[in-house]
């Protein structure tokens, strides 16, 4: 492994969380409207003021009310008294030899999550966290060994995109020709946590991110990954409408119960039923089935054949993820030959079966390796057994 190219410790200006002001970041348009009215904005003007503030914050990336030059001076002063525009802080930034950037991000209360930026040809994907830790205990996932500390707020989820744009210098410059190539062109909710166990905050954050007059990422460029929280899948289609990825990882309930223990609550058949409805409800094209390749556990030819049988009729792409090993992990990555043989069977059955290239390995930025620094948040064996048993 190469050494990471750089590791910086960045300290951004810190605002105290108990300022008593309302943080604008993460409020939906409706919530912002209400907050502006509460602060004394006349109801008749509220819609227009939302539009103005929104554009400053989310289109131009402005953090200071004083710069909102199309608002009257005393209104700017009122805003500054009642509101703030605060992002989580970047604590450290590591840049891999392949350009991947991993940010350790501190949120209120001193908790930490990770956000990863993966540059690709002509596009770039930001992998965003939705919780500190996770309540679930998928046996191959490093986050699964950490307790849930808390859900992220909508502002902390949107804030991850904004701080990545800060770091990449990706806010428009007034007067400059519009640049259509976006550094962060896609978002995947595949960092720490189970997004569907933090549904409202994730939904509100994505509403902000998708808004055309702001960050303006279309719902087709957002992929939410779930371990299979079945009751929230239809809601995701209806209330967010983004692309869906599902951590499938096994072709029998017996194996999936161990790898993705939520399968004991909603088994493969129940999950597939919900997935069949998703493309119609969300008007999206296809579902991504994520499948982690674990040597000798779920990677046989029989598994590949069973997989194509199971998903028959669902518009799908199967994303094969070479297992990212972490210290103490109970599994090994399947060999390249095995992964290719598996991919071939799926491809011949008519499905796209890309093998995910591990990115940022030198900085431990790959899927499932993201971790919070809070070691006290470790799950006990008993807790893991309770989830698994
Ligand atoms: N909780 C959600 C999203 C976060 S995990 C979910 O489970 O879908 C994002 C993806 O990374 C999931 O498909 C997960 O199964 C996968 N993953 C977790 N640990 C991994 C590891 N060590 N190697 C490869 N993929 C992993
Ligand atoms: Fe949680 Fe997803 Fe990891 Fe499972 S794979 S423990 S749901 S983060």
PDB file of C-alpha atoms and ligand atoms in Angstrom, residues 131 133-146 190-195 197 225-229 247 249 259-262 368 379, ligand 2:
ATOM      1  CA  UNK A 131     -25.619   8.121  11.534  1.00  0.00           C
ATOM      2  CA  UNK A 133     -22.327   4.215  14.247  1.00  0.00           C
ATOM      3  CA  UNK A 134     -25.221   1.904  13.381  1.00  0.00           C
ATOM      4  CA  UNK A 135     -27.846  -0.061  15.293  1.00  0.00           C
ATOM      5  CA  UNK A 136     -27.379  -3.014  12.962  1.00  0.00           C
ATOM      6  CA  UNK A 137     -24.612  -5.566  13.163  1.00  0.00           C
ATOM      7  CA  UNK A 138     -23.783  -6.774   9.679  1.00  0.00           C
ATOM      8  CA  UNK A 139     -20.948  -9.164  10.380  1.00  0.00           C
ATOM      9  CA  UNK A 140     -18.655  -8.002   7.541  1.00  0.00           C
ATOM     10  CA  UNK A 141     -19.046  -4.273   8.204  1.00  0.00           C
ATOM     11  CA  UNK A 142     -16.776  -2.281  10.438  1.00  0.00           C
ATOM     12  CA  UNK A 143     -19.468   0.262  11.267  1.00  0.00           C
ATOM     13  CA  UNK A 144     -21.518  -2.699  12.503  1.00  0.00           C
ATOM     14  CA  UNK A 145     -19.099  -3.126  15.402  1.00  0.00           C
ATOM     15  CA  UNK A 146     -19.866   0.390  16.625  1.00  0.00           C
ATOM     16  CA  UNK A 190     -23.280   4.690   1.760  1.00  0.00           C
ATOM     17  CA  UNK A 191     -21.164   6.057   4.569  1.00  0.00           C
ATOM     18  CA  UNK A 192     -21.749   5.224   8.198  1.00  0.00           C
ATOM     19  CA  UNK A 193     -25.205   4.257   9.330  1.00  0.00           C
ATOM     20  CA  UNK A 194     -28.504   2.977   7.999  1.00  0.00           C
ATOM     21  CA  UNK A 195     -30.200   5.903   6.226  1.00  0.00           C
ATOM     22  CA  UNK A 197     -33.366   4.367  10.304  1.00  0.00           C
ATOM     23  CA  UNK A 225     -28.206   2.323   0.187  1.00  0.00           C
ATOM     24  CA  UNK A 226     -30.192   0.285   2.677  1.00  0.00           C
ATOM     25  CA  UNK A 227     -29.607  -3.013   4.398  1.00  0.00           C
ATOM     26  CA  UNK A 228     -33.298  -3.721   3.784  1.00  0.00           C
ATOM     27  CA  UNK A 229     -35.562  -1.717   6.103  1.00  0.00           C
ATOM     28  CA  UNK A 247     -27.159  -4.509   0.540  1.00  0.00           C
ATOM     29  CA  UNK A 249     -25.002  -9.937  -0.102  1.00  0.00           C
ATOM     30  CA  UNK A 259     -24.280 -11.322   7.069  1.00  0.00           C
ATOM     31  CA  UNK A 260     -27.167  -8.852   7.264  1.00  0.00           C
ATOM     32  CA  UNK A 261     -29.064  -9.744  10.463  1.00  0.00           C
ATOM     33  CA  UNK A 262     -31.977  -7.443   9.665  1.00  0.00           C
ATOM     34  CA  UNK A 368     -17.345  -0.424   5.438  1.00  0.00           C
ATOM     35  CA  UNK A 379     -20.825  -2.958  20.812  1.00  0.00           C
TER      36      UNK A 379
HETATM   37 FE1  LIG B   2     -25.063  -0.702   9.364  1.00  0.00          FE
HETATM   38 FE2  LIG B   2     -24.983  -0.826   6.639  1.00  0.00          FE
HETATM   39 FE3  LIG B   2     -22.853  -1.566   8.133  1.00  0.00          FE
HETATM   40 FE4  LIG B   2     -25.038  -3.067   8.115  1.00  0.00          FE
HETATM   41  S1  LIG B   2     -23.697  -2.641   6.343  1.00  0.00           S
HETATM   42  S2  LIG B   2     -23.860  -2.505   9.957  1.00  0.00           S
HETATM   43  S3  LIG B   2     -26.638  -1.545   7.994  1.00  0.00           S
HETATM   44  S4  LIG B   2     -23.714   0.481   8.007  1.00  0.00           S
END
